[in-house]
mmCIF file of C-alpha atoms in Angstrom:
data_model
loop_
_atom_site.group_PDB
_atom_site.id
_atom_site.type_symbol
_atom_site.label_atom_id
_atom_site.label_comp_id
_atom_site.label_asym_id
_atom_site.label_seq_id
_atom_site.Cartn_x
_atom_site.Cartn_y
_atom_site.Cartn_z
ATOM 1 C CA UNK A 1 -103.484 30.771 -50.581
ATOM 2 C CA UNK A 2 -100.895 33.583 -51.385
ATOM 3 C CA UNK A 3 -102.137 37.248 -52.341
ATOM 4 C CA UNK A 4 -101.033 39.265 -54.478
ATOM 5 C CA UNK A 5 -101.432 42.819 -54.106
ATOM 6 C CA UNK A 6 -101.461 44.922 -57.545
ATOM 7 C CA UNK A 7 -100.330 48.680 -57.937
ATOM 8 C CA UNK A 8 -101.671 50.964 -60.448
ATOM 9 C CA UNK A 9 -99.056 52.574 -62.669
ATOM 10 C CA UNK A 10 -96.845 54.830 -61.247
ATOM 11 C CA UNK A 11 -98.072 54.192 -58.305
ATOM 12 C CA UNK A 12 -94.540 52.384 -55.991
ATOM 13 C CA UNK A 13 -95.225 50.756 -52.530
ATOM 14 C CA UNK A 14 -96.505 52.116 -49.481
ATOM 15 C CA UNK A 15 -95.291 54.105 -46.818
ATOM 16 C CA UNK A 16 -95.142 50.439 -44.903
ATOM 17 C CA UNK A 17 -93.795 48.174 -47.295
ATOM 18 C CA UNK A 18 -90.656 50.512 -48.028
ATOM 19 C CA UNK A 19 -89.998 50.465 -43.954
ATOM 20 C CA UNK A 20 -90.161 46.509 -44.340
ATOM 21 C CA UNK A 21 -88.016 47.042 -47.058
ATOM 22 C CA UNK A 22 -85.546 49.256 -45.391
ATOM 23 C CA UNK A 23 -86.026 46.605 -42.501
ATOM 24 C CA UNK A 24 -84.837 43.577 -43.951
ATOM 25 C CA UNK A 25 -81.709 45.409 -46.037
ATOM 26 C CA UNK A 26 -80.402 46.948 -42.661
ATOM 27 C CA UNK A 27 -80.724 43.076 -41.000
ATOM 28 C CA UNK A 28 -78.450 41.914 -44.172
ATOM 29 C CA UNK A 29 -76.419 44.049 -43.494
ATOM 30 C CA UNK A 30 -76.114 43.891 -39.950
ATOM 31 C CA UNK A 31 -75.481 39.871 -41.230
ATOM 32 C CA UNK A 32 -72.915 40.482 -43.268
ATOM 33 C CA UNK A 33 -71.064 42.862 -40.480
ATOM 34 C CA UNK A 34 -71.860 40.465 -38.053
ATOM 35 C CA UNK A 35 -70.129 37.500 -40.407
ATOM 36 C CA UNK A 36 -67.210 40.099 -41.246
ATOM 37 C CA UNK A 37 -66.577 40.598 -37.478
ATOM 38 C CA UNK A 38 -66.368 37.025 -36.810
ATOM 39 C CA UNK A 39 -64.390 36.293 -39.536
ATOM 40 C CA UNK A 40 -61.784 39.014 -38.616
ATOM 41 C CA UNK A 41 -62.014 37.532 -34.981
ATOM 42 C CA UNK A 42 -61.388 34.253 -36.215
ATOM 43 C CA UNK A 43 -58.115 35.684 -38.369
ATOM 44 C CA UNK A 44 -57.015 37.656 -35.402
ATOM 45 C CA UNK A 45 -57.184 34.913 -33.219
ATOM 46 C CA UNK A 46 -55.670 31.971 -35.391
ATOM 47 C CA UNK A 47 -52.880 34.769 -36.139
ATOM 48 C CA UNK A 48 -52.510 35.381 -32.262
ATOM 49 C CA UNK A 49 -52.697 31.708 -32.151
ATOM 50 C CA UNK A 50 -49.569 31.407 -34.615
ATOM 51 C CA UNK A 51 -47.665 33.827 -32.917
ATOM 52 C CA UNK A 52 -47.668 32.126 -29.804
ATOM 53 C CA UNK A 53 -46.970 28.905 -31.192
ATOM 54 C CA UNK A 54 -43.968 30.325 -32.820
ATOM 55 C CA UNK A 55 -42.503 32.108 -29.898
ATOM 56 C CA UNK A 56 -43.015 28.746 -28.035
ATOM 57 C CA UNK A 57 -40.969 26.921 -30.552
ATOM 58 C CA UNK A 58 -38.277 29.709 -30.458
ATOM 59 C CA UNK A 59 -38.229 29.444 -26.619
ATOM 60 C CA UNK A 60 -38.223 25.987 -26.833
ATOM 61 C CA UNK A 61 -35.399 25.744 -29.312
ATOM 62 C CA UNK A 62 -33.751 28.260 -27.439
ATOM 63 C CA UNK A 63 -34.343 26.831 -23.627
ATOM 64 C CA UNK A 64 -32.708 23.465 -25.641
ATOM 65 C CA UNK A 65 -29.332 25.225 -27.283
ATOM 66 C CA UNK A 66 -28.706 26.814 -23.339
ATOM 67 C CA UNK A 67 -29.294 22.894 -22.095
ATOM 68 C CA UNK A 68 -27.105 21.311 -24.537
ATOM 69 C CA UNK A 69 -24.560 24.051 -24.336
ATOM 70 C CA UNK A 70 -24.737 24.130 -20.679
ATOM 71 C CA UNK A 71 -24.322 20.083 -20.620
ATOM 72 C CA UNK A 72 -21.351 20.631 -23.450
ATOM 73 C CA UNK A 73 -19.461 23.214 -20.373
ATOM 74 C CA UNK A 74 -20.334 21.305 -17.565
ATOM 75 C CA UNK A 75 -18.599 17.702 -19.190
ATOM 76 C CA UNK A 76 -16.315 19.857 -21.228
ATOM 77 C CA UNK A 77 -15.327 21.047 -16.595
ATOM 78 C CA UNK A 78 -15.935 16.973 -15.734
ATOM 79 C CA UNK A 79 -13.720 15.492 -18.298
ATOM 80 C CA UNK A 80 -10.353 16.502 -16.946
ATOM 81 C CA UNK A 81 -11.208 15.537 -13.369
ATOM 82 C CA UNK A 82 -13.109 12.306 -14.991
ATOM 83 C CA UNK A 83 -9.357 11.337 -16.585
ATOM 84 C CA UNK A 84 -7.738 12.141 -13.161
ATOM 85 C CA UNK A 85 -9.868 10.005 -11.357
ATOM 86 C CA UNK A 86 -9.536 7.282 -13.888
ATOM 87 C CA UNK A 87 -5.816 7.728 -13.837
ATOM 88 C CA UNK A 88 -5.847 7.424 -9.739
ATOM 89 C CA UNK A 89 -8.318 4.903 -10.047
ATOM 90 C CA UNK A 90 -5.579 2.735 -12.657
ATOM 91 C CA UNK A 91 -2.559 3.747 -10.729
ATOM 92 C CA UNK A 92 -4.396 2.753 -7.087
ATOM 93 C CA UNK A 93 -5.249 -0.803 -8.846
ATOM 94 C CA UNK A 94 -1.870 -1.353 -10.540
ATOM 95 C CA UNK A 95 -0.143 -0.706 -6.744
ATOM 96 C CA UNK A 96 -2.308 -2.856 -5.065
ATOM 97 C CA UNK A 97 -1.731 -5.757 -7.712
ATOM 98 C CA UNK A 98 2.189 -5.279 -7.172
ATOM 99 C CA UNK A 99 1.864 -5.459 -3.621
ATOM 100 C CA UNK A 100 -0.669 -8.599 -4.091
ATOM 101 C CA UNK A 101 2.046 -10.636 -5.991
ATOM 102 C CA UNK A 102 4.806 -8.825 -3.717
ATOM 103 C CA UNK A 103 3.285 -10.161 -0.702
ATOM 104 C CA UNK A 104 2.633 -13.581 -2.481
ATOM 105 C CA UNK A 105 6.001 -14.236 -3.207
ATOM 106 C CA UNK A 106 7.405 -13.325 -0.152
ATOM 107 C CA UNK A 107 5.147 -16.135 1.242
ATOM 108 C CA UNK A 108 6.106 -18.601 -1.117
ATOM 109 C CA UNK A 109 9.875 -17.429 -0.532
ATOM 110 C CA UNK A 110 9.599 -17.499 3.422
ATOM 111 C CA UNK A 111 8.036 -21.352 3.350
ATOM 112 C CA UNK A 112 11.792 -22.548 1.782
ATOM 113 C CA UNK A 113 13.965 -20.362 2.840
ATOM 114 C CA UNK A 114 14.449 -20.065 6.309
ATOM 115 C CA UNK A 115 16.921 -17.431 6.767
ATOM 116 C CA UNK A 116 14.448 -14.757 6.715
ATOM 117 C CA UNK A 117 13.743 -15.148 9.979
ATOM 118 C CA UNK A 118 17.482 -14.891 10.534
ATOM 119 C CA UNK A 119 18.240 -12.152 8.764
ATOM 120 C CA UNK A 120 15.524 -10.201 10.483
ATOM 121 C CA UNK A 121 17.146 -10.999 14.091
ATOM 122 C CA UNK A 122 20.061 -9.634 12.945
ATOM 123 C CA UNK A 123 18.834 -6.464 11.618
ATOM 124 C CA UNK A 124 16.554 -5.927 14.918
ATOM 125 C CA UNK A 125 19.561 -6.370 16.649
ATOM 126 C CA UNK A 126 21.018 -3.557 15.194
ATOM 127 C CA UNK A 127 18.678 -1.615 16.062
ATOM 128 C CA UNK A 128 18.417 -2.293 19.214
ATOM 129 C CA UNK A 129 22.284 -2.120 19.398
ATOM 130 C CA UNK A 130 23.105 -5.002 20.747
ATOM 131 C CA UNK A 131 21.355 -5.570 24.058
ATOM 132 C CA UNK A 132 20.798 -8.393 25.064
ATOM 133 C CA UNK A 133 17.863 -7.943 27.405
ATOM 134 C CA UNK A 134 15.521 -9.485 25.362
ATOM 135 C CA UNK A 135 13.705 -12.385 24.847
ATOM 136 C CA UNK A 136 12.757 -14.237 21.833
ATOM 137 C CA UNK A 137 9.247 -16.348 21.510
ATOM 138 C CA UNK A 138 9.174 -18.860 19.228
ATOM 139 C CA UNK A 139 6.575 -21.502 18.599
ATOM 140 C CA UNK A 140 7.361 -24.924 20.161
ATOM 141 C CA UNK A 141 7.808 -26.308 16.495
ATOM 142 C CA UNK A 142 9.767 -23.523 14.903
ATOM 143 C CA UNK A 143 12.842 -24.192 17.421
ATOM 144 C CA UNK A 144 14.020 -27.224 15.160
ATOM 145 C CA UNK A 145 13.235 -25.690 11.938
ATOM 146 C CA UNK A 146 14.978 -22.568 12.710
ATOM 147 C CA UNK A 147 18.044 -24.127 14.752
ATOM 148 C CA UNK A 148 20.166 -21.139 13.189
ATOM 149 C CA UNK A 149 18.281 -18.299 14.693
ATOM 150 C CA UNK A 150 18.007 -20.404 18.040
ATOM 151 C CA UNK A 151 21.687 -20.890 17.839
ATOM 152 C CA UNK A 152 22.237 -17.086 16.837
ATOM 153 C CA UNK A 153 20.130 -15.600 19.642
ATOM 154 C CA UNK A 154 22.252 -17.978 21.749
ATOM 155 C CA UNK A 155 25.707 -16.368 20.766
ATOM 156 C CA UNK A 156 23.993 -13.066 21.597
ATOM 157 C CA UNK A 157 23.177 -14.097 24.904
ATOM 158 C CA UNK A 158 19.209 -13.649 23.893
ATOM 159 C CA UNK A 159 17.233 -16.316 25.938
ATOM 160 C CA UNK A 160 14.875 -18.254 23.640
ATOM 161 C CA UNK A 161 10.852 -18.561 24.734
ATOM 162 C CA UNK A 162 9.062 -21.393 23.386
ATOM 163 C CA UNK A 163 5.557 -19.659 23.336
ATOM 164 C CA UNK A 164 2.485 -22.003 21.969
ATOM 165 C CA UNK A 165 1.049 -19.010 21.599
ATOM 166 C CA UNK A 166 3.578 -17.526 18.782
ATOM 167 C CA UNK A 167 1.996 -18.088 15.171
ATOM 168 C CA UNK A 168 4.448 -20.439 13.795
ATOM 169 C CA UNK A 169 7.089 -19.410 10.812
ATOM 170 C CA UNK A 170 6.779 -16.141 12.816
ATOM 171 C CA UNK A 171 9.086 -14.627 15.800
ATOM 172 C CA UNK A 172 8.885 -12.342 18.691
ATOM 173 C CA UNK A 173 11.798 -10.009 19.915
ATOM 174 C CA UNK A 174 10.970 -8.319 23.114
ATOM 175 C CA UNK A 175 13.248 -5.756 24.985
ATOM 176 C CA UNK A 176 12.898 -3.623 27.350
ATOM 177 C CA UNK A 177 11.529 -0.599 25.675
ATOM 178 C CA UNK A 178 10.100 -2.159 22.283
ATOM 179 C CA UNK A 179 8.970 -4.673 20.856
ATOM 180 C CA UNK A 180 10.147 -6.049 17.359
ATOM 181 C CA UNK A 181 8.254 -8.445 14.725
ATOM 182 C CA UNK A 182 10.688 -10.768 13.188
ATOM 183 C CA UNK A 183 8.371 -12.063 10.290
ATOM 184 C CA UNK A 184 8.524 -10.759 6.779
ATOM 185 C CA UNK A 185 4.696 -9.953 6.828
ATOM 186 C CA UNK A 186 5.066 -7.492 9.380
ATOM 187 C CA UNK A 187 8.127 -6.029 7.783
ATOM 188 C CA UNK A 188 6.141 -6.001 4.657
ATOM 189 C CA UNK A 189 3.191 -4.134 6.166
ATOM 190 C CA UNK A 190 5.285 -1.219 7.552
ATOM 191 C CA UNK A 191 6.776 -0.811 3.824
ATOM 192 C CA UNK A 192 3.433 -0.934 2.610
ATOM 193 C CA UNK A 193 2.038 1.740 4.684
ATOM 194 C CA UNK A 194 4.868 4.090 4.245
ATOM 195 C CA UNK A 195 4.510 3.448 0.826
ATOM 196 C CA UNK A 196 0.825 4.096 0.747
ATOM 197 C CA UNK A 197 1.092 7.251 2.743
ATOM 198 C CA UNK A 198 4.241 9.091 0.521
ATOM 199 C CA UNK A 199 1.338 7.997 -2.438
ATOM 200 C CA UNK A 200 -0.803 9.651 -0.623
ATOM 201 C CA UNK A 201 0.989 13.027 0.298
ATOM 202 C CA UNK A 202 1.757 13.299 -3.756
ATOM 203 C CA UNK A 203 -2.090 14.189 -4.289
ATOM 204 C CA UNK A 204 -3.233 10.493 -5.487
ATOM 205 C CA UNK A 205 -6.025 10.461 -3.446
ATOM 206 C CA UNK A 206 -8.458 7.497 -3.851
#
């Protein structure tokens, strides 16, 4: 049942109810503060919040623009020895296709024509000046097919060796200080190598 308590006229509240009064303004207030200060705190931090998002992004953008730029230089450094390379590379390939169909057609040229063999004699002859202390080995079978060498050793006074062990289409000249390959895939070898090193020495290095 509520009360009610009456006051004559003129007559305000007592000496107690004005401290209750005074009591429960003050806790308002110290509400209100209390919500002011939070709110502020809240503003502060979303704002500190904000801040550090932003200088994130900025680094972030930033950290990005010194990748790509460092990327940009460092392929901007590559792409001149990339080319070189690829040049080498092309160049390297091109050489050893000539010297594929080089060597190819020397085979199919030494299986009809059998002067090569010949002609080789004669130039190892040369070089060796003319001596004839030497011997020639040649496969059993290649003595009929390559009569003219046989016979031209024979002029020279070079004695003829029928070695089974000789690769046939291929000939032997040995003297007394060196010894001389008479086939054109040697021949072709030792151009080949000369010709790969002088690449080499010009700075085309694989």
């Amino acid at each position: 049942m509520t009360q009610y308590r009456c006051f004559r006229i003129g007559e305000g509240p007592s000496a107690e109810g004005q401290t209750a009064l005074s009591l429960k303004q003050q806790y308002r207030n110290l509400i209100c503060q209390v919500n002011r200060d939070e709110a502020f705190r809240r503003s502060q931090l979303a704002n500190r919040v904000q801040r550090a998002r932003t200088r994130l992004q900025l680094q972030r953008a930033k950290a990005l623009s010194c990748l790509e730029q460092g990327i940009t230089e460092q392929l901007q450094l590559s792409i001149p020895k990339l080319q070189e390379q690829l040049i080498c590379q092309l160049e390297q390939q091109s050489l050893e296709l000539l010297l594929s169909v080089a060597r190819h057609f020397l085979k199919e040229l030494s299986s009809t024509d059998r002067r090569i063999l010949t002609r080789n004699f004669e130039r190892a002859m040369e070089t060796l000046r003319g001596s004839n202390q030497c011997l020639l080995h040649l496969h059993p079978e290649d003595f009929s097919s390559h009569m003219d060498l046989v016979q031209k050793a024979e002029q020279l006074g070079i004695s003829c060796i029928k070695n089974s062990e000789q690769q046939r289409g291929k000939a032997l000249l040995k003297g007394p200080r060196s010894t001389i390959h008479l086939d054109w895939e040697s021949e072709f070898d030792q151009v080949v190598t000369k010709l790969l090193a002088e690449y080499m020495i010009s700075g085309h290095q694989p």
